[in-house]
Each structure stands twice: as structure tokens, then as C-alpha cells.
Short mmCIF file of C-alpha atoms in Angstrom, two decimals:
data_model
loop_
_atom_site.label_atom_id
_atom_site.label_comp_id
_atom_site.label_asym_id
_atom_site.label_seq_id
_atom_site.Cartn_x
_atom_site.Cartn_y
_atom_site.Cartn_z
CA UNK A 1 -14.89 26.30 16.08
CA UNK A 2 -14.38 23.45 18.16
CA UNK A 3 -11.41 20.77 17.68
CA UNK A 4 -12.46 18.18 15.05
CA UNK A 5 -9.57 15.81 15.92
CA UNK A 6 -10.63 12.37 16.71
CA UNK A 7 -10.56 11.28 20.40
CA UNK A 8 -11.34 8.34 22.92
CA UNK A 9 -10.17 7.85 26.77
CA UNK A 10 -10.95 5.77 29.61
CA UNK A 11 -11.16 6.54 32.21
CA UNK A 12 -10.91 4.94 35.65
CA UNK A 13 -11.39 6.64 38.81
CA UNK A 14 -12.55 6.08 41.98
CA UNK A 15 -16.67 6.40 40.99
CA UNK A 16 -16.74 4.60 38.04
CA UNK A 17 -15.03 3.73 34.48
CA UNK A 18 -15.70 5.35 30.95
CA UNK A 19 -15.04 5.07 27.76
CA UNK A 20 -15.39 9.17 26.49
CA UNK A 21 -14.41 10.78 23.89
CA UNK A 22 -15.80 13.41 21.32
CA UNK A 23 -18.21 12.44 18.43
CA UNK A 24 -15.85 11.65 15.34
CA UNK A 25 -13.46 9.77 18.33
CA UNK A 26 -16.48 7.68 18.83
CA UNK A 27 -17.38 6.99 15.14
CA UNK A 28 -13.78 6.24 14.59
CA UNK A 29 -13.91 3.55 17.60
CA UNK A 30 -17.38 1.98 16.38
CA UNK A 31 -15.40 1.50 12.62
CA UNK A 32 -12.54 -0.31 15.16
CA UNK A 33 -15.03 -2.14 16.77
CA UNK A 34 -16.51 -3.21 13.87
CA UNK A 35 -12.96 -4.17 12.14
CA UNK A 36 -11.89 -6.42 15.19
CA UNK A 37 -15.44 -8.41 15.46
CA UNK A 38 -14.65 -9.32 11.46
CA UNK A 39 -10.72 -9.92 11.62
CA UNK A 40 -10.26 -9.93 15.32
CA UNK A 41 -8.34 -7.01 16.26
CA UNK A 42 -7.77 -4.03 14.86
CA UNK A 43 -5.10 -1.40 15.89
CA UNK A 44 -6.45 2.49 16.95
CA UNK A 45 -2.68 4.28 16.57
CA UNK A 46 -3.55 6.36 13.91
CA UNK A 47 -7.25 6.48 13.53
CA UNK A 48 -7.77 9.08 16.54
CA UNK A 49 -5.73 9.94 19.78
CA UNK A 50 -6.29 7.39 23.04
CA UNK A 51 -4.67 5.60 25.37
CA UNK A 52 -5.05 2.33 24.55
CA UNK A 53 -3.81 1.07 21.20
CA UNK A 54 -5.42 -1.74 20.38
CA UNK A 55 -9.21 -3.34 20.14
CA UNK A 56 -9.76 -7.15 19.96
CA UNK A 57 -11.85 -10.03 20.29
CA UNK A 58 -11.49 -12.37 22.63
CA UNK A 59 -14.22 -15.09 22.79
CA UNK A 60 -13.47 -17.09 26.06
CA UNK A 61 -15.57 -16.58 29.30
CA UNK A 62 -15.42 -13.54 31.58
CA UNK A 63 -12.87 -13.94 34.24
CA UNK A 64 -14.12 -15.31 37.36
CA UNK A 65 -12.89 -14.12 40.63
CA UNK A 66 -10.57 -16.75 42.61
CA UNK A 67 -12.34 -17.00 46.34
CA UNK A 68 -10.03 -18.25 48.69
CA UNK A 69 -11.66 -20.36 51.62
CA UNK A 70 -11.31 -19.25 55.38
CA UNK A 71 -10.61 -21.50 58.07
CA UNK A 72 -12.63 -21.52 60.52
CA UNK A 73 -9.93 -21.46 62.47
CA UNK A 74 -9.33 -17.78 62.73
CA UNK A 75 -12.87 -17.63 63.92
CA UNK A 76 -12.23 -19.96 66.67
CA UNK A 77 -8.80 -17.53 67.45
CA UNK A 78 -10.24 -14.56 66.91
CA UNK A 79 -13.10 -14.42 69.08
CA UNK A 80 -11.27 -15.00 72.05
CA UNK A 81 -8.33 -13.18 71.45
CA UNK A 82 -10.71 -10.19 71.36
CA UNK A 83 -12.75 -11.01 74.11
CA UNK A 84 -9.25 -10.62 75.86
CA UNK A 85 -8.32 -7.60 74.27
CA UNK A 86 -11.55 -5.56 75.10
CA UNK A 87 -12.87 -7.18 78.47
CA UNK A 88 -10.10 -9.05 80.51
CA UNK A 89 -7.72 -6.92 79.86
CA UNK A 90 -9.47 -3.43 80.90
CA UNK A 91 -10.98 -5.06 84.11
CA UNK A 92 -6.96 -6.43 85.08
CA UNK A 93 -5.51 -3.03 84.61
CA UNK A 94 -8.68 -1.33 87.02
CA UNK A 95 -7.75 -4.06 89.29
CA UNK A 96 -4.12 -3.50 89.39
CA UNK A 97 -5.06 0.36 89.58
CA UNK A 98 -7.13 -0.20 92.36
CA UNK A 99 -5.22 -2.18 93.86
CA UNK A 100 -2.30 0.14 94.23
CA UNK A 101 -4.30 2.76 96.18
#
């Protein structure tokens, strides 16, 4: 007979994330869900095993990501510097090569 001991887990890898856990783990979470939409939060220690411990409400926005601006300076940089790198520089060192023969 299988394990009737209330679980939930999240996990996080590199695909995607989960909550999981077996049925009564699930009702259990619902009843916490439920609890922290009426009061706010409501703590899981006790109700079933997880690794989180707590479930609450928080009613401000989603957190937006923080862009950070690029100067365009780095493009102006970086095009030549690799125009160097993978052109100039090649043809000097055949030159110097054949230059030594």
C-alpha cells in the first residue's frame, strides 16, 4: 500500500519548474492556499513534508526585469577591434611569414 503521508516539492531544474507532490500533499496545499488568500499567509510545517515553509499573499505587481542600456559605444569599439583580430592580423603574420623566406 502506497505511502499516505502528505507531500509537496518544487522543483527547479534546468527544463522547467514544478510544484509536485502526491494527492493528499496537494489537497493539503490547496487548504494552504486557500488559508493565505483569507488571512494572508499561512505556514505548511506541519500540514505535509516540503521544502518551503510558508505560503502568502502578496498583492503588488510582478517583478519587472531591470534592462540596462548599451552604449553604442562598444559597437563603435567592437567592430573594429574585430575586424583587426580576424583580417589584419592573419594577412600581417602571412606577410611576415612570407617575407622571411
Amino acid at each position: 500500500m502506497p505511502d499516505k503521508t502528505p507531500w509537496v516539492k518544487i522543483y527547479d531544474d534546468a527544463w522547467d519548474d514544478a510544484i509536485v507532490g502526491n494527492r493528499e500533499g496537494l489537497q493539503v496545499l490547496k487548504a494552504a492556499i486557500d488559508e493565505a488568500l483569507s488571512t494572508g499567509c499561512a505556514e505548511v510545517a506541519g500540514r505535509f513534508e516540503s521544502d518551503f515553509g510558508l505560503v502568502a499573499l502578496d498583492n503588488s505587481d510582478w517583478p519587472a526585469a531591470k534592462t540596462r542600456a548599451v552604449s553604442n559605444r562598444w559597437g563603435y569599439l567592437l567592430l573594429p577591434a574585430l575586424f583587426i583580430w580576424a583580417v589584419v592580423l592573419p594577412l600581417l603574420g602571412l606577410w611576415k611569414i612570407a617575407g622571411a623566406f
